PDB file of C-alpha atoms and ligand atoms in Angstrom:
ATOM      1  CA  UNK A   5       7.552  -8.547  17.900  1.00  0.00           C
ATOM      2  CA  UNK A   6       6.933  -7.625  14.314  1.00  0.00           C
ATOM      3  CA  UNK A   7       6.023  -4.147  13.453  1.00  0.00           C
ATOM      4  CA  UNK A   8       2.444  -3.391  12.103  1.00  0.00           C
ATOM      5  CA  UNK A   9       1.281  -1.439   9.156  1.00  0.00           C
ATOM      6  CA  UNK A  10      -2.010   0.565   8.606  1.00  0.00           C
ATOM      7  CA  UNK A  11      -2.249   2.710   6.215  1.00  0.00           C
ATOM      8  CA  UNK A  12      -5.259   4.200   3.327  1.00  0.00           C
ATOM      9  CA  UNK A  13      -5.415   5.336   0.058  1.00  0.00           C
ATOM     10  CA  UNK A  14      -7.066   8.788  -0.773  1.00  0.00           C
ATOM     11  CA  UNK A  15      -7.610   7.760  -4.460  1.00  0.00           C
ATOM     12  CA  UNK A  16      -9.479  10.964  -6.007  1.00  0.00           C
ATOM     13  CA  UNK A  17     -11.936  11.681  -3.263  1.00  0.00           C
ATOM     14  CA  UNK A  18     -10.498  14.412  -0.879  1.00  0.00           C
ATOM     15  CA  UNK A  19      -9.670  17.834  -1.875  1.00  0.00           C
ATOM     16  CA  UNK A  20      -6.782  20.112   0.295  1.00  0.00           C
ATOM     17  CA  UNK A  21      -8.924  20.934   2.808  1.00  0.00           C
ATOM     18  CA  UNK A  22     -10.711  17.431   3.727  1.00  0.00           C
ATOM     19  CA  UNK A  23      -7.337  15.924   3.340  1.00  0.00           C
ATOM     20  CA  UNK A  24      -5.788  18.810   6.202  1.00  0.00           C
ATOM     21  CA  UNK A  25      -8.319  18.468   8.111  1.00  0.00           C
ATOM     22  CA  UNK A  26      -8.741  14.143   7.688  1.00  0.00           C
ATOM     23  CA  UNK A  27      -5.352  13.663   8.808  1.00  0.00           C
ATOM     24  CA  UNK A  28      -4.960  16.222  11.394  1.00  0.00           C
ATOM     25  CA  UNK A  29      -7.646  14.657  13.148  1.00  0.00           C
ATOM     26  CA  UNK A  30      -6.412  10.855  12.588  1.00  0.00           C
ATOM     27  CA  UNK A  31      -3.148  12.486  14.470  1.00  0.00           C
ATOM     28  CA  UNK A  32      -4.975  13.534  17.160  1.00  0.00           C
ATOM     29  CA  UNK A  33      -6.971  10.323  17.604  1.00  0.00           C
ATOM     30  CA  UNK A  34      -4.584   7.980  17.179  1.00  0.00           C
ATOM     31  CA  UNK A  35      -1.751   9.959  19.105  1.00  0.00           C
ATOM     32  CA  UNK A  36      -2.074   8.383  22.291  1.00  0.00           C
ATOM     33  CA  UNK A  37      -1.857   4.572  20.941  1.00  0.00           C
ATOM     34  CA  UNK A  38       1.128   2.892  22.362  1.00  0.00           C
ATOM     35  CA  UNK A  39       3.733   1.131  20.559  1.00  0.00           C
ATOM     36  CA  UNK A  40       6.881   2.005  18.271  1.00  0.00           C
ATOM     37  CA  UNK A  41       5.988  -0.999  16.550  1.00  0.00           C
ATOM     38  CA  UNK A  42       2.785   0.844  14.572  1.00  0.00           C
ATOM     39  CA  UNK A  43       3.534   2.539  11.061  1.00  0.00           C
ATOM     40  CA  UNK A  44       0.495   4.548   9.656  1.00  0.00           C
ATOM     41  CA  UNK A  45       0.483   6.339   6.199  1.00  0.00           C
ATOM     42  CA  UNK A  46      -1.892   8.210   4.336  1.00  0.00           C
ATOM     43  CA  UNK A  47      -1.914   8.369   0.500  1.00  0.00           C
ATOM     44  CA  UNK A  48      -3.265  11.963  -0.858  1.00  0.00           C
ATOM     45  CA  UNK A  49      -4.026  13.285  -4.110  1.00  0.00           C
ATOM     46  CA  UNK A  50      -0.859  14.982  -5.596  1.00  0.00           C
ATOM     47  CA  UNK A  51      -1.944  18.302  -5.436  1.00  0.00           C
ATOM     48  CA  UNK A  52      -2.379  17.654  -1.259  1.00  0.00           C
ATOM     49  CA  UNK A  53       0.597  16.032  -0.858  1.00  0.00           C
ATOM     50  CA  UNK A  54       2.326  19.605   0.307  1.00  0.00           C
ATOM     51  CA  UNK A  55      -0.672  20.428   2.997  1.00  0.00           C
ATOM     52  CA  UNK A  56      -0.623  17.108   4.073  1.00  0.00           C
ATOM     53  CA  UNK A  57       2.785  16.587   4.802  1.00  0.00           C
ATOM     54  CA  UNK A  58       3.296  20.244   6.518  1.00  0.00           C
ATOM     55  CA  UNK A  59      -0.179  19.494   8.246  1.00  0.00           C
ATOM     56  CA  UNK A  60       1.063  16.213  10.701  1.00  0.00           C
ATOM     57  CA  UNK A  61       4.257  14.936  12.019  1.00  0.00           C
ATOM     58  CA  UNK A  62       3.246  11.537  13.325  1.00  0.00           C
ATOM     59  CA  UNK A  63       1.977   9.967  10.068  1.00  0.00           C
ATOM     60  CA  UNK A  64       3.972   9.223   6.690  1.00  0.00           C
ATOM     61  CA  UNK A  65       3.263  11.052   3.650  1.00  0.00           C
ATOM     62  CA  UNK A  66       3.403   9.042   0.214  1.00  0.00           C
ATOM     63  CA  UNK A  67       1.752   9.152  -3.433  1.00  0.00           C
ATOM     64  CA  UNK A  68      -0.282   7.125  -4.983  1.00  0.00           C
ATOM     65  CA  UNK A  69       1.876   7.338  -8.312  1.00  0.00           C
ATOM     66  CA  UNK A  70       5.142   8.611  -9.907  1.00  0.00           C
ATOM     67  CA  UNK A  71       6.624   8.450 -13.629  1.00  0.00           C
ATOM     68  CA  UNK A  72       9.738   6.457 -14.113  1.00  0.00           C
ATOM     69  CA  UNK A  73      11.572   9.080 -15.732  1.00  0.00           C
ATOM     70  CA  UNK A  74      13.444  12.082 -13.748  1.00  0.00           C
ATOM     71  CA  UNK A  75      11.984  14.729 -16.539  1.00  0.00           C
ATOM     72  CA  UNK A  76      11.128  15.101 -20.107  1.00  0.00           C
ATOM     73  CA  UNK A  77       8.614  15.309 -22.571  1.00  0.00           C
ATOM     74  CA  UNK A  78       5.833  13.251 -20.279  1.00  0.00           C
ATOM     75  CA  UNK A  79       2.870  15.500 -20.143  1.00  0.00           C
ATOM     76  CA  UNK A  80       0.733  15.102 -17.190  1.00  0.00           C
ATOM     77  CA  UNK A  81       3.359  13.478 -15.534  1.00  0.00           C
ATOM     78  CA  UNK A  82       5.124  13.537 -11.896  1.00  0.00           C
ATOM     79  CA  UNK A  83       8.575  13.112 -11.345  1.00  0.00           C
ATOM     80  CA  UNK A  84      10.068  11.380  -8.520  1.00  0.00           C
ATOM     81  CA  UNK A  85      12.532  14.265  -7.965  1.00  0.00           C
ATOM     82  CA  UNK A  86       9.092  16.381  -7.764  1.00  0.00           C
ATOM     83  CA  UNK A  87       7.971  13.858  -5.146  1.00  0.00           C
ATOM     84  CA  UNK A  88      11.444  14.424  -3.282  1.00  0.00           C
ATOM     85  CA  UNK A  89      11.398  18.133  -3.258  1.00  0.00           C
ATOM     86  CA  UNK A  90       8.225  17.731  -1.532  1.00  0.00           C
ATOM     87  CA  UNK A  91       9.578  15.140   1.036  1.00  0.00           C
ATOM     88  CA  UNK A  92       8.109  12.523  -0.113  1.00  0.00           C
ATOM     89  CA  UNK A  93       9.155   9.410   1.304  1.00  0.00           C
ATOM     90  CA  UNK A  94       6.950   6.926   0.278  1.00  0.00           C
ATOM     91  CA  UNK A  95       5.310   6.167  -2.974  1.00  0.00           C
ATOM     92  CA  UNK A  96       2.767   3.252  -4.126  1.00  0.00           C
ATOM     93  CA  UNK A  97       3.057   1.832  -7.343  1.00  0.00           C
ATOM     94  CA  UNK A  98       0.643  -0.355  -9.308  1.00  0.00           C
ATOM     95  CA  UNK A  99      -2.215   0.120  -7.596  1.00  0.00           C
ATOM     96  CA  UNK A 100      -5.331  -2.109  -9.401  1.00  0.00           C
ATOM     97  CA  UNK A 101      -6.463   0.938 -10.409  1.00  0.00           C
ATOM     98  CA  UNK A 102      -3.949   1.806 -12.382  1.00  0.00           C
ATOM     99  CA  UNK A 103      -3.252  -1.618 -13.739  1.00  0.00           C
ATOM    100  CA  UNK A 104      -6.755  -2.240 -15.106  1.00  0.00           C
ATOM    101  CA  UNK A 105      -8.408   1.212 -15.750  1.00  0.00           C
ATOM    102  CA  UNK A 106      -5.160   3.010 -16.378  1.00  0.00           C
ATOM    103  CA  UNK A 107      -3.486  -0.106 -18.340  1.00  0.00           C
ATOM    104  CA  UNK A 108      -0.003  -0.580 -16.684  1.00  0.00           C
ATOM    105  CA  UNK A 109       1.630  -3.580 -17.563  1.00  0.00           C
ATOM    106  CA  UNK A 110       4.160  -5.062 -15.190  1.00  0.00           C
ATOM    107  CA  UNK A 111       7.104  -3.864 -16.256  1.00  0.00           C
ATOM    108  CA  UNK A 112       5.717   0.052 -16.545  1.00  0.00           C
ATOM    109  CA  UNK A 113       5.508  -0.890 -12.314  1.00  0.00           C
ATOM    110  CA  UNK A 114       9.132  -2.358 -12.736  1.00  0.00           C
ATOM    111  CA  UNK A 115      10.530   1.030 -14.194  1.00  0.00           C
ATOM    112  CA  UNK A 116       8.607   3.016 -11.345  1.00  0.00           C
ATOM    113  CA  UNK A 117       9.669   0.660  -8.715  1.00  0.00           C
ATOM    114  CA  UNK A 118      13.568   1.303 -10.181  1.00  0.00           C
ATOM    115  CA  UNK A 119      12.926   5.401 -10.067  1.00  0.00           C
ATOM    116  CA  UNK A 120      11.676   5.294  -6.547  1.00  0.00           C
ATOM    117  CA  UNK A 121      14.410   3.164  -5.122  1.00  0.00           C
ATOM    118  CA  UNK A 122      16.874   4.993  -7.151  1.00  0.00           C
ATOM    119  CA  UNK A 123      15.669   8.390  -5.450  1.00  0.00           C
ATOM    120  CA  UNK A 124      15.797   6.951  -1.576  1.00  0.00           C
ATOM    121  CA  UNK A 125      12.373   6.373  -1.540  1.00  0.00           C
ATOM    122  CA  UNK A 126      10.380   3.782  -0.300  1.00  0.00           C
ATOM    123  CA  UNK A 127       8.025   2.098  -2.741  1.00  0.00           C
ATOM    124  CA  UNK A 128       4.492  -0.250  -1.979  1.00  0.00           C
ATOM    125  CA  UNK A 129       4.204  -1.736  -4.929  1.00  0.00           C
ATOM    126  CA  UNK A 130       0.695  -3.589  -5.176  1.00  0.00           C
ATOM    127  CA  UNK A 131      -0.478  -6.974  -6.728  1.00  0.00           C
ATOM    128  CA  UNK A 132      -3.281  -8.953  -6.940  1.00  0.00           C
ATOM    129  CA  UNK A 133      -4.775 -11.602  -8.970  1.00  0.00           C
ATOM    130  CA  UNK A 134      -8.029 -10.927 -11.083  1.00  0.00           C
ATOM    131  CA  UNK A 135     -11.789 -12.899 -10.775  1.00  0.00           C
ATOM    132  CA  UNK A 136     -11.043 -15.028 -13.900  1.00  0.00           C
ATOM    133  CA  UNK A 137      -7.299 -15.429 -12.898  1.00  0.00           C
ATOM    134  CA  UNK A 138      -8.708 -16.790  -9.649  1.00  0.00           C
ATOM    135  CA  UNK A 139     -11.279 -18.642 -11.413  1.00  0.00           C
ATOM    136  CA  UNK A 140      -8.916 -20.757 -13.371  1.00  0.00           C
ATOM    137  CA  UNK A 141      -6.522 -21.451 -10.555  1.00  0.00           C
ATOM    138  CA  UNK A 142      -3.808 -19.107 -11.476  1.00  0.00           C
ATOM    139  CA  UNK A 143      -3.480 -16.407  -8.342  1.00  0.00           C
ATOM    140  CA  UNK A 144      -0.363 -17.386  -6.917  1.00  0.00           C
ATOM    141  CA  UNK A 145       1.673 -17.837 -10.641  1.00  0.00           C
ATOM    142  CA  UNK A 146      -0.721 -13.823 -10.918  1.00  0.00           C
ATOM    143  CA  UNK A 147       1.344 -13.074  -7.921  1.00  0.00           C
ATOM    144  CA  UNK A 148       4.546 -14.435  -8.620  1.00  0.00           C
ATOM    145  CA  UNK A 149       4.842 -12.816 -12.473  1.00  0.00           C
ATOM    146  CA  UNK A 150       4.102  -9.152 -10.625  1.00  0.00           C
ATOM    147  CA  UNK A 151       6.494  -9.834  -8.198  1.00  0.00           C
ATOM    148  CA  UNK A 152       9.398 -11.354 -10.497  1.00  0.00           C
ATOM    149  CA  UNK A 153       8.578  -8.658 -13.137  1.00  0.00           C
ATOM    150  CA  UNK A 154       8.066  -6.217 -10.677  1.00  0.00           C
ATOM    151  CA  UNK A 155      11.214  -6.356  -8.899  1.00  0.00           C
ATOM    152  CA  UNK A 156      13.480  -7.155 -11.564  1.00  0.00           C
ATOM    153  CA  UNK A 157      17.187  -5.605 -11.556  1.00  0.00           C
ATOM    154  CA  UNK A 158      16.240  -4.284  -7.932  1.00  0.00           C
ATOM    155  CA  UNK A 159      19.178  -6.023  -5.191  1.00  0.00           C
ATOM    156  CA  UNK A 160      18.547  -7.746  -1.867  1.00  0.00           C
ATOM    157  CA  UNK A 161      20.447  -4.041   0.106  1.00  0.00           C
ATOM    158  CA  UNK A 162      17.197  -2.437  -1.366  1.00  0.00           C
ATOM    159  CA  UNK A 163      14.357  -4.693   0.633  1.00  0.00           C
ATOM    160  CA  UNK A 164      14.496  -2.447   3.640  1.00  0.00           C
ATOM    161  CA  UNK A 165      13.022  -0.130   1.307  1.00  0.00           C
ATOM    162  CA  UNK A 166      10.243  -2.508  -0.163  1.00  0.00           C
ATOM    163  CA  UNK A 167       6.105  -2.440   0.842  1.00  0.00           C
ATOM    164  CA  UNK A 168       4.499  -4.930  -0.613  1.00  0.00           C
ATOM    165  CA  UNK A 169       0.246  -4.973  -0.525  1.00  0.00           C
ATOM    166  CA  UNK A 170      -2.092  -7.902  -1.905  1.00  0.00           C
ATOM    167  CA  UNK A 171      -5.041  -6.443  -3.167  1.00  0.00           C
ATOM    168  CA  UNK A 172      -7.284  -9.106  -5.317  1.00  0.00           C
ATOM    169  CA  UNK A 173      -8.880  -6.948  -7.953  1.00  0.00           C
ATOM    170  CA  UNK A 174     -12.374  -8.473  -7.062  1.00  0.00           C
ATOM    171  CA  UNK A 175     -11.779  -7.620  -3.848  1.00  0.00           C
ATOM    172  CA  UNK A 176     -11.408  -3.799  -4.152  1.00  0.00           C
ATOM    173  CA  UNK A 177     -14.243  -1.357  -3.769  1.00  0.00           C
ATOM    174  CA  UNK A 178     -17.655  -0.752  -3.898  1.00  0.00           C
ATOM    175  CA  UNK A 179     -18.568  -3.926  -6.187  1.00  0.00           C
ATOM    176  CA  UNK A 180     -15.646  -6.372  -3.911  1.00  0.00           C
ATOM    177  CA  UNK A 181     -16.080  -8.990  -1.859  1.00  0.00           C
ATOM    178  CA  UNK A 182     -13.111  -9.094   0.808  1.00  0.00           C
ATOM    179  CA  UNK A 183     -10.950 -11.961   0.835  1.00  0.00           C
ATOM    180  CA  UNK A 184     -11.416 -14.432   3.715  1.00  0.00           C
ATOM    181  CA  UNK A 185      -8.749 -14.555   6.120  1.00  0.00           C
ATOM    182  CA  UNK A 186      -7.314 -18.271   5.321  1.00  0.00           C
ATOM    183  CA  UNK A 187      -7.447 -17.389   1.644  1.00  0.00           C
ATOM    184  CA  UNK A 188      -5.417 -14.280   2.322  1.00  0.00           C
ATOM    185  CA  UNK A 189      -2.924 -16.175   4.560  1.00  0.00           C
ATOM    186  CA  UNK A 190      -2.402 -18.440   1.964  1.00  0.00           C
ATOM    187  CA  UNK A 191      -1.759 -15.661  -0.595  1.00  0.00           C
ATOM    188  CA  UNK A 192       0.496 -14.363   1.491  1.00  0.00           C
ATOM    189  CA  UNK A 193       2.351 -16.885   2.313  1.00  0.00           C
ATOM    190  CA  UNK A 194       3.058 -17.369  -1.396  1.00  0.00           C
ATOM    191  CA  UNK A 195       3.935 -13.930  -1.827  1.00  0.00           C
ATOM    192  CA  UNK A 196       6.440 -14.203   1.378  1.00  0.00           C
ATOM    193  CA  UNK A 197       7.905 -17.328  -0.501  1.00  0.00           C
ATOM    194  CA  UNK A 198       8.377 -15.779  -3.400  1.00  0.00           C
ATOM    195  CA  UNK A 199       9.755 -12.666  -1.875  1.00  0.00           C
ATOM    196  CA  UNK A 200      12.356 -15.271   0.049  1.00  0.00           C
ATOM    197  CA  UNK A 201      13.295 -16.129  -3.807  1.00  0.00           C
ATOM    198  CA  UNK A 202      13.869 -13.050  -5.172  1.00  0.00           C
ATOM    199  CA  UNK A 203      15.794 -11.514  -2.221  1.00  0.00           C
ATOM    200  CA  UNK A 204      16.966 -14.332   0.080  1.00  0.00           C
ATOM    201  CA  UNK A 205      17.053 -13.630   3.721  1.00  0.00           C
ATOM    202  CA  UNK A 206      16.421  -9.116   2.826  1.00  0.00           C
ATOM    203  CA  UNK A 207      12.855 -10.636   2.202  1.00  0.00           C
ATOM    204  CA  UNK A 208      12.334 -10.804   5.927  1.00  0.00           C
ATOM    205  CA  UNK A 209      12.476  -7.129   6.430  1.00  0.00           C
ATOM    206  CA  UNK A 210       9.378  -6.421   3.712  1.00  0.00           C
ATOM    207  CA  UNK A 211       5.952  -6.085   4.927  1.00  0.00           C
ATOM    208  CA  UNK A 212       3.108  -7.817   3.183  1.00  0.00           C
ATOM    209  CA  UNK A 213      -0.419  -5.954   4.215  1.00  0.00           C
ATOM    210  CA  UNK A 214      -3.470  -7.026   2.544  1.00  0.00           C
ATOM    211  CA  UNK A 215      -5.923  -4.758   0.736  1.00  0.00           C
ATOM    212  CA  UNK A 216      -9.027  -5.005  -0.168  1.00  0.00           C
ATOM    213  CA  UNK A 217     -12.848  -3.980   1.413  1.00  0.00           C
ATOM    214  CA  UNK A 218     -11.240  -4.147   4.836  1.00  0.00           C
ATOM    215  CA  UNK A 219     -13.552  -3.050   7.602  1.00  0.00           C
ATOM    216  CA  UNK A 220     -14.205  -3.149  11.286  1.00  0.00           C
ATOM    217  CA  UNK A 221     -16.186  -6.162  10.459  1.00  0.00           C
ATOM    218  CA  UNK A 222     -12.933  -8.150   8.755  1.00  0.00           C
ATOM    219  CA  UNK A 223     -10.199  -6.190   9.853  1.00  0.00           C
ATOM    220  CA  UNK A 224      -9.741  -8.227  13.107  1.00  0.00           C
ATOM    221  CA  UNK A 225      -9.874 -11.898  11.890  1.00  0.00           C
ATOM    222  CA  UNK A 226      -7.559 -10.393   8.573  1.00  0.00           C
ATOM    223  CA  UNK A 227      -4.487  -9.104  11.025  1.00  0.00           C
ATOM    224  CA  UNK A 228      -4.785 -11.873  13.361  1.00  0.00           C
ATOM    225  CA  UNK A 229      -3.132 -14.123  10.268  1.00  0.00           C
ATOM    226  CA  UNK A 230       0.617 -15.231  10.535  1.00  0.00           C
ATOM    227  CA  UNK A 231       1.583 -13.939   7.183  1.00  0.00           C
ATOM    228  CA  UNK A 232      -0.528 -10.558   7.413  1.00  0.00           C
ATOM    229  CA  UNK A 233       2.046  -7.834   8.519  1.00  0.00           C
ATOM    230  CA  UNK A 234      -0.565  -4.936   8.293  1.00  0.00           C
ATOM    231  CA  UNK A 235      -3.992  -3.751   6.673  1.00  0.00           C
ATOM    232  CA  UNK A 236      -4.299  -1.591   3.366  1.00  0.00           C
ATOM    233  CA  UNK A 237      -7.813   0.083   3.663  1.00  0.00           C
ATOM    234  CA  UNK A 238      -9.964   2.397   1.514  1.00  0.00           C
ATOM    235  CA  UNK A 239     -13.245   3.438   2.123  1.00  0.00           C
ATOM    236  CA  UNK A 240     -13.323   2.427   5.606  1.00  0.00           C
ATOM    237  CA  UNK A 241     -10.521   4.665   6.567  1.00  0.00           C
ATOM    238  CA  UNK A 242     -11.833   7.833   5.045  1.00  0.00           C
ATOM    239  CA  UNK A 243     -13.391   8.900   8.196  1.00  0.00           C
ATOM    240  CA  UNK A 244     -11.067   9.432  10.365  1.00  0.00           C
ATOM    241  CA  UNK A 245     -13.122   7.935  13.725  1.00  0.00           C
ATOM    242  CA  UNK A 246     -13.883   4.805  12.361  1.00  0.00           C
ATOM    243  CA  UNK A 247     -10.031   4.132  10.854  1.00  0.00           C
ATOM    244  CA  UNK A 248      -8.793   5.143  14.240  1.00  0.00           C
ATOM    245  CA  UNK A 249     -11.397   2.386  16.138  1.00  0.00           C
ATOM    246  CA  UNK A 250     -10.255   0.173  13.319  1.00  0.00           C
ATOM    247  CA  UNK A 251      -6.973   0.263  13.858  1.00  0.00           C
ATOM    248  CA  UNK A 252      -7.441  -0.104  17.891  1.00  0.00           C
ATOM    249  CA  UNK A 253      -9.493  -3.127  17.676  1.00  0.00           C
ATOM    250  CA  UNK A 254      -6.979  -4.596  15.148  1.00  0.00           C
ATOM    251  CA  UNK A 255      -3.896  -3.964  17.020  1.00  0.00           C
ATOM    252  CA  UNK A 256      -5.656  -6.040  20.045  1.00  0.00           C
ATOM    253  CA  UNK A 257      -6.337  -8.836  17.638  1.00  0.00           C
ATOM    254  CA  UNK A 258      -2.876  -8.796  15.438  1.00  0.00           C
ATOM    255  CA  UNK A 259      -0.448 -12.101  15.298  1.00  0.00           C
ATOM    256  CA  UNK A 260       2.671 -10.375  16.640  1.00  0.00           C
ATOM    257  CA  UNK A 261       4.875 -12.681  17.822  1.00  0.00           C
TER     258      UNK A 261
HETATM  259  P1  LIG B   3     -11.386  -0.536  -0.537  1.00  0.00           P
HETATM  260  O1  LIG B   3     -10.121  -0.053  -1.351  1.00  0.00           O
HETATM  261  O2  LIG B   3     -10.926  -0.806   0.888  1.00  0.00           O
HETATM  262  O3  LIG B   3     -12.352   0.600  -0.618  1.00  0.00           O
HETATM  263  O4  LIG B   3     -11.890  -1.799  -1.176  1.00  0.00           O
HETATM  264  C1  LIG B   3      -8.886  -0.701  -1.207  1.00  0.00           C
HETATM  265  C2  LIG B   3      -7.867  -0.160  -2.158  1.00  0.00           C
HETATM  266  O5  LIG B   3      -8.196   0.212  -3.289  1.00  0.00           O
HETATM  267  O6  LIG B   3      -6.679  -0.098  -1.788  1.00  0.00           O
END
């Protein structure tokens, strides 16, 4: 049976408290739901991360960013060995956000990817093809260059340690359109192939969720595809009743053979 991922992204909309009090109550809703074979995270803010991870013991912890150096002259920066002291265990890199209003080029997410794996920490490294790079037939070779470039130097022992999420840019927030499901099993399947490329059989063990205006309406038809391991949701999660009815319904409807 292959495990299943749900997990949400804070971005820069919940302060200590909301975040304390958010997940506290997603641990108390979703404690009851049965199966080993669930993984939920939560991405906070940095300056929740401590709260949040000494607030719940039943859902993982990560950041939504790191630097690739250990320390230095990097103003404004976060070091993974700050993440670590914290207990971090989990950390998402190259986000859309930061790709396209931040500016991070591939390999900026290759040194990242590197810093997190060199610390013992997992990383989610996210990908996803543009409008016009969609337009003009080009998602999968999109895909393929993140992936390449983003997991260069990195070795097949390290895949147990690998998240991947495909997040079209057009799909993402309040202006997206979600993805329909066959186009997103297609994308994934791509992704899984290319995966199998870089790391041989290790690929097996990485996750590939999909991102991208999930909601109740979506989420069902999305995790019932082959190649979708688990769902990567934003503003649908951020209430912490309608992620946890979310994540029921999906469960019931998820391809887990
Ligand atoms: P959204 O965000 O679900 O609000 O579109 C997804 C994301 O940015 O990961």
């Amino acid at each position: 049976m292959k495990k299943l991922y749900f997990g949400s992204n804070l971005k820069m909309y919940k302060n200590i408290q909301d975040t304390v009090s958010y997940l506290k109550e997603m641990e108390r809703l979703t404690s009851d739901i049965e199966s080993p074979d669930i993984e939920l995270f939560i991405l906070p803010s940095f300056t929740a991360l401590k709260s949040a991870k000494d607030s719940v013991r039943n859902i993982l912890i990560g950041a939504q960013n790191v630097s690739w150096e250990d320390w230095g002259q990097f103003t404004g920066e976060i070091s993974p060995l700050m993440l670590k002291e914290l207990g971090i265990d989990l950390v998402m890199v190259g986000h859309s956000e930061r790709r396209h209003v931040f500016g991070e080029p591939d390999i900026q997410e290759n040194q990242k990817v590197a810093a997190c794996l060199k610390h013992g920490m997992k990383v989610l490294l996210c990908i996803g093809e543009t409008a016009e790079e969609k337009e003009y037939g080009i998602s999968v070779e999109t895909l393929r260059k993140q992936l390449i470039i983003g997991f260069h130097g990195i070795s097949a022992e390290m895949a147990k340690k690998i998240w991947v999420a495909y997040e079209p840019v057009w799909s993402i927030g309040v202006h997206g359109t979600p993805a329909a499901p066959a186009y997103a099993e297609t994308m994934h399947g791509a992704i899984k192939q290319c995966l199998g490329k870089i790391f041989g059989s290790a690929s097996a063990d990485i996750p590939v969720l999909y991102g991208g205006s999930v909601n109740a309406e979506n989420a069902n038809q999305l995790i019932a595809q082959k190649s979708i391991d688990g769902l990567f949701v934003g503003r649908a999660a951020w209430d912490a009743e309608k992620f946890n009815s979310l994540i029921r319904e999906a469960i019931k409807h998820a391809n887990i053979k």
